[in-house]
Amino acid sequence: MLFLQLNKKIGEIIYSWYSIKAMDLYFSKMTRRNYIQQLLLLIGSSMLIPGCVEPGGLISEKLKYIKLTANQEKIFTHYLDNLLPSNQTYGARELKLNLFILTMFDDCYSESDQERLGKGLMELEKVCEKKSKDFIAMNYAEKKSFYQILNTNKTHSQDFKFLLKEVYRWAVKGYQNSEYVMTKLVPYQLVPGHFYGCIKLKA
């Protein structure tokens, strides 16, 4: 046993020595042109790798025009969860409707409308923070009651009403056109559908 451990240690030392020699030989023969090529390759790889990483983190970090904080994004996500909750079917969270809606806001709206949406998100945050209880910690019944009051209140600003209307519109569209709904709940078929040429007629 001792002999095997000693032999393994000697092998590691020899491998390390040859690795160092190989690196010295490589860098001694590296020209200025090769160095620049390697440097550019390293820079390009560092820019490419983040795009290959599993999607995660904050959606707001990926947006170009819509500006919202981490807390606003969290509140917005919980708002959608209550709008389309998960029950026996997928809801807003499973279908990632928060990503879909914020991307639509960021890509498909004019600058003036994006400003209105940004102000609406700020107002949504303020309204939720006025609650005596942390609204994120509310149970489903409490959130449902809160959102009913939220959507029927006529004293909100026009920007806030615009946000609620657009969120509802895109939430419904995103849900109905999701892969889950069109393959699991309402299987999509081209009109006029399958043609049955031979059918037995009952007299």
Short mmCIF file of C-alpha atoms in Angstrom, two decimals:
data_model
loop_
_atom_site.label_atom_id
_atom_site.label_comp_id
_atom_site.label_asym_id
_atom_site.label_seq_id
_atom_site.Cartn_x
_atom_site.Cartn_y
_atom_site.Cartn_z
CA MET A 1 0.00 0.00 0.00
CA LEU A 2 2.84 2.35 0.93
CA PHE A 3 4.60 1.47 -2.33
CA LEU A 4 1.51 2.37 -4.38
CA GLN A 5 1.12 5.74 -2.63
CA LEU A 6 4.82 6.52 -3.16
CA ASN A 7 4.60 5.54 -6.81
CA LYS A 8 1.53 7.76 -7.28
CA LYS A 9 3.31 10.71 -5.64
CA ILE A 10 6.35 10.29 -7.90
CA GLY A 11 4.05 10.17 -10.92
CA GLU A 12 2.35 13.43 -9.90
CA ILE A 13 5.73 15.16 -9.49
CA ILE A 14 6.90 13.99 -12.93
CA TYR A 15 3.60 15.09 -14.51
CA SER A 16 3.83 18.54 -12.89
CA TRP A 17 7.44 18.93 -14.06
CA TYR A 18 6.57 18.07 -17.66
CA SER A 19 3.53 20.38 -17.56
CA ILE A 20 5.68 23.31 -16.43
CA LYS A 21 8.26 22.56 -19.12
CA ALA A 22 5.55 22.36 -21.78
CA MET A 23 4.11 25.73 -20.70
CA ASP A 24 7.57 27.32 -20.73
CA LEU A 25 8.18 25.98 -24.23
CA TYR A 26 4.77 27.19 -25.42
CA PHE A 27 5.14 30.74 -24.11
CA SER A 28 8.78 31.02 -25.22
CA LYS A 29 7.71 30.32 -28.82
CA MET A 30 4.61 32.52 -28.68
CA THR A 31 4.84 35.46 -31.03
CA ARG A 32 3.20 38.82 -30.56
CA ARG A 33 0.59 37.85 -33.15
CA ASN A 34 -0.25 34.59 -31.37
CA TYR A 35 -0.50 36.43 -28.07
CA ILE A 36 -3.02 38.90 -29.52
CA GLN A 37 -5.03 36.04 -31.04
CA GLN A 38 -5.17 34.21 -27.71
CA LEU A 39 -6.14 37.42 -25.91
CA LEU A 40 -8.97 38.14 -28.37
CA LEU A 41 -10.17 34.55 -28.04
CA LEU A 42 -10.22 34.87 -24.26
CA ILE A 43 -12.17 38.16 -24.42
CA GLY A 44 -14.67 36.70 -26.90
CA SER A 45 -15.20 33.64 -24.73
CA SER A 46 -15.82 35.76 -21.65
CA MET A 47 -18.53 37.65 -23.55
CA LEU A 48 -20.11 34.49 -24.95
CA ILE A 49 -20.22 32.37 -21.79
CA PRO A 50 -22.89 34.42 -19.92
CA GLY A 51 -25.30 33.89 -22.82
CA CYS A 52 -24.79 30.13 -22.59
CA VAL A 53 -25.48 29.90 -18.88
CA GLU A 54 -28.85 28.57 -17.74
CA PRO A 55 -31.36 31.47 -17.70
CA GLY A 56 -31.96 32.80 -14.24
CA GLY A 57 -31.59 35.81 -12.03
CA LEU A 58 -33.51 39.03 -12.52
CA ILE A 59 -35.44 39.68 -15.71
CA SER A 60 -34.90 43.42 -15.23
CA GLU A 61 -31.17 42.95 -15.85
CA LYS A 62 -31.92 41.80 -19.41
CA LEU A 63 -34.27 44.67 -20.30
CA LYS A 64 -33.05 47.65 -22.33
CA TYR A 65 -35.74 50.28 -21.89
CA ILE A 66 -38.07 49.28 -19.04
CA LYS A 67 -36.38 50.13 -15.76
CA LEU A 68 -37.54 48.40 -12.59
CA THR A 69 -35.94 47.38 -9.32
CA ALA A 70 -35.64 43.87 -7.92
CA ASN A 71 -38.48 44.61 -5.48
CA GLN A 72 -40.74 45.91 -8.26
CA GLU A 73 -40.04 42.77 -10.29
CA LYS A 74 -40.89 40.57 -7.30
CA ILE A 75 -44.16 42.42 -6.71
CA PHE A 76 -45.01 42.23 -10.42
CA THR A 77 -44.38 38.47 -10.43
CA HIS A 78 -46.66 37.97 -7.41
CA TYR A 79 -49.33 40.11 -9.06
CA LEU A 80 -49.30 37.78 -12.07
CA ASP A 81 -49.35 34.72 -9.82
CA ASN A 82 -52.61 35.97 -8.34
CA LEU A 83 -54.00 36.97 -11.73
CA LEU A 84 -53.39 33.48 -13.17
CA PRO A 85 -52.76 31.19 -10.19
CA SER A 86 -51.55 27.60 -10.38
CA ASN A 87 -54.30 25.16 -9.53
CA GLN A 88 -55.02 22.03 -11.53
CA THR A 89 -53.33 23.62 -14.53
CA TYR A 90 -50.22 25.70 -15.04
CA GLY A 91 -50.35 29.33 -13.99
CA ALA A 92 -48.36 32.48 -14.65
CA ARG A 93 -45.29 31.25 -12.76
CA GLU A 94 -44.96 27.94 -14.62
CA LEU A 95 -45.53 29.61 -17.99
CA LYS A 96 -43.05 32.41 -17.15
CA LEU A 97 -45.56 35.08 -18.11
CA ASN A 98 -43.57 37.68 -16.17
CA LEU A 99 -40.71 37.23 -18.65
CA PHE A 100 -43.09 37.29 -21.62
CA ILE A 101 -44.96 40.44 -20.55
CA LEU A 102 -41.90 42.46 -19.55
CA THR A 103 -40.21 41.49 -22.82
CA MET A 104 -43.25 42.68 -24.77
CA PHE A 105 -43.19 45.96 -22.82
CA ASP A 106 -39.48 46.35 -23.59
CA ASP A 107 -39.64 45.45 -27.30
CA CYS A 108 -43.07 46.44 -28.62
CA TYR A 109 -43.99 49.76 -27.01
CA SER A 110 -43.12 53.34 -27.84
CA GLU A 111 -40.85 55.33 -25.56
CA SER A 112 -43.77 57.33 -24.16
CA ASP A 113 -45.77 54.18 -23.36
CA GLN A 114 -42.71 52.59 -21.76
CA GLU A 115 -42.43 55.62 -19.48
CA ARG A 116 -46.09 55.21 -18.52
CA LEU A 117 -45.53 51.53 -17.78
CA GLY A 118 -42.49 52.38 -15.67
CA LYS A 119 -44.51 54.88 -13.64
CA GLY A 120 -47.29 52.31 -13.29
CA LEU A 121 -44.83 49.75 -11.89
CA MET A 122 -43.58 52.32 -9.37
CA GLU A 123 -47.16 53.03 -8.29
CA LEU A 124 -47.89 49.31 -7.97
CA GLU A 125 -44.93 49.03 -5.61
CA LYS A 126 -46.12 51.99 -3.51
CA VAL A 127 -49.68 50.65 -3.27
CA CYS A 128 -48.42 47.26 -2.09
CA GLU A 129 -46.05 48.81 0.45
CA LYS A 130 -48.93 50.72 2.05
CA LYS A 131 -50.41 47.44 3.26
CA SER A 132 -49.93 46.87 6.97
CA LYS A 133 -48.97 43.27 6.23
CA ASP A 134 -46.25 42.36 3.75
CA PHE A 135 -48.30 41.60 0.68
CA ILE A 136 -45.86 38.94 -0.55
CA ALA A 137 -46.47 37.04 2.71
CA MET A 138 -50.26 37.16 2.26
CA ASN A 139 -52.15 33.95 1.61
CA TYR A 140 -54.17 33.44 -1.57
CA ALA A 141 -57.48 34.69 -0.13
CA GLU A 142 -55.89 37.89 1.21
CA LYS A 143 -54.17 38.58 -2.10
CA LYS A 144 -57.37 37.95 -4.04
CA SER A 145 -59.27 40.43 -1.86
CA PHE A 146 -56.46 42.97 -2.18
CA TYR A 147 -56.33 42.73 -5.98
CA GLN A 148 -60.09 43.03 -6.31
CA ILE A 149 -59.90 46.32 -4.43
CA LEU A 150 -56.85 47.30 -6.49
CA ASN A 151 -58.60 46.79 -9.82
CA THR A 152 -61.88 48.45 -8.82
CA ASN A 153 -60.31 51.56 -7.28
CA LYS A 154 -61.06 54.55 -9.52
CA THR A 155 -58.61 56.94 -7.86
CA HIS A 156 -55.51 55.45 -9.49
CA SER A 157 -53.50 57.49 -11.97
CA GLN A 158 -53.90 56.97 -15.71
CA ASP A 159 -50.43 55.41 -15.88
CA PHE A 160 -51.38 52.81 -13.29
CA LYS A 161 -54.66 51.99 -15.05
CA PHE A 162 -52.73 51.69 -18.32
CA LEU A 163 -50.34 49.21 -16.68
CA LEU A 164 -53.14 47.03 -15.27
CA LYS A 165 -54.95 46.98 -18.62
CA GLU A 166 -51.84 46.04 -20.60
CA VAL A 167 -50.73 43.42 -18.08
CA TYR A 168 -54.15 41.75 -18.24
CA ARG A 169 -54.18 41.86 -22.05
CA TRP A 170 -50.74 40.27 -22.45
CA ALA A 171 -51.30 37.78 -19.63
CA VAL A 172 -54.38 36.40 -21.38
CA LYS A 173 -52.65 36.39 -24.77
CA GLY A 174 -49.52 34.75 -23.38
CA TYR A 175 -51.56 32.10 -21.59
CA GLN A 176 -53.80 31.25 -24.55
CA ASN A 177 -50.87 31.06 -26.98
CA SER A 178 -48.51 29.15 -24.70
CA GLU A 179 -47.23 25.74 -25.78
CA TYR A 180 -48.79 24.18 -22.69
CA VAL A 181 -52.33 25.39 -23.46
CA MET A 182 -52.13 24.68 -27.19
CA THR A 183 -50.82 21.13 -26.73
CA LYS A 184 -52.27 19.99 -23.40
CA LEU A 185 -55.54 21.85 -22.77
CA VAL A 186 -56.79 22.87 -26.22
CA PRO A 187 -54.86 20.81 -28.80
CA TYR A 188 -54.14 22.99 -31.82
CA GLN A 189 -55.39 21.76 -35.20
CA LEU A 190 -55.35 23.41 -38.58
CA VAL A 191 -58.78 24.26 -39.99
CA PRO A 192 -60.75 22.27 -41.16
CA GLY A 193 -59.00 19.47 -39.26
CA HIS A 194 -58.85 15.77 -40.09
CA PHE A 195 -61.02 14.45 -42.93
CA TYR A 196 -62.73 11.11 -42.42
CA GLY A 197 -63.49 9.77 -45.91
CA CYS A 198 -65.17 6.49 -45.04
CA ILE A 199 -67.76 6.43 -42.28
CA LYS A 200 -70.33 3.73 -41.71
CA LEU A 201 -73.86 5.09 -41.87
CA LYS A 202 -76.40 3.82 -39.42
CA ALA A 203 -79.80 3.13 -41.02
#
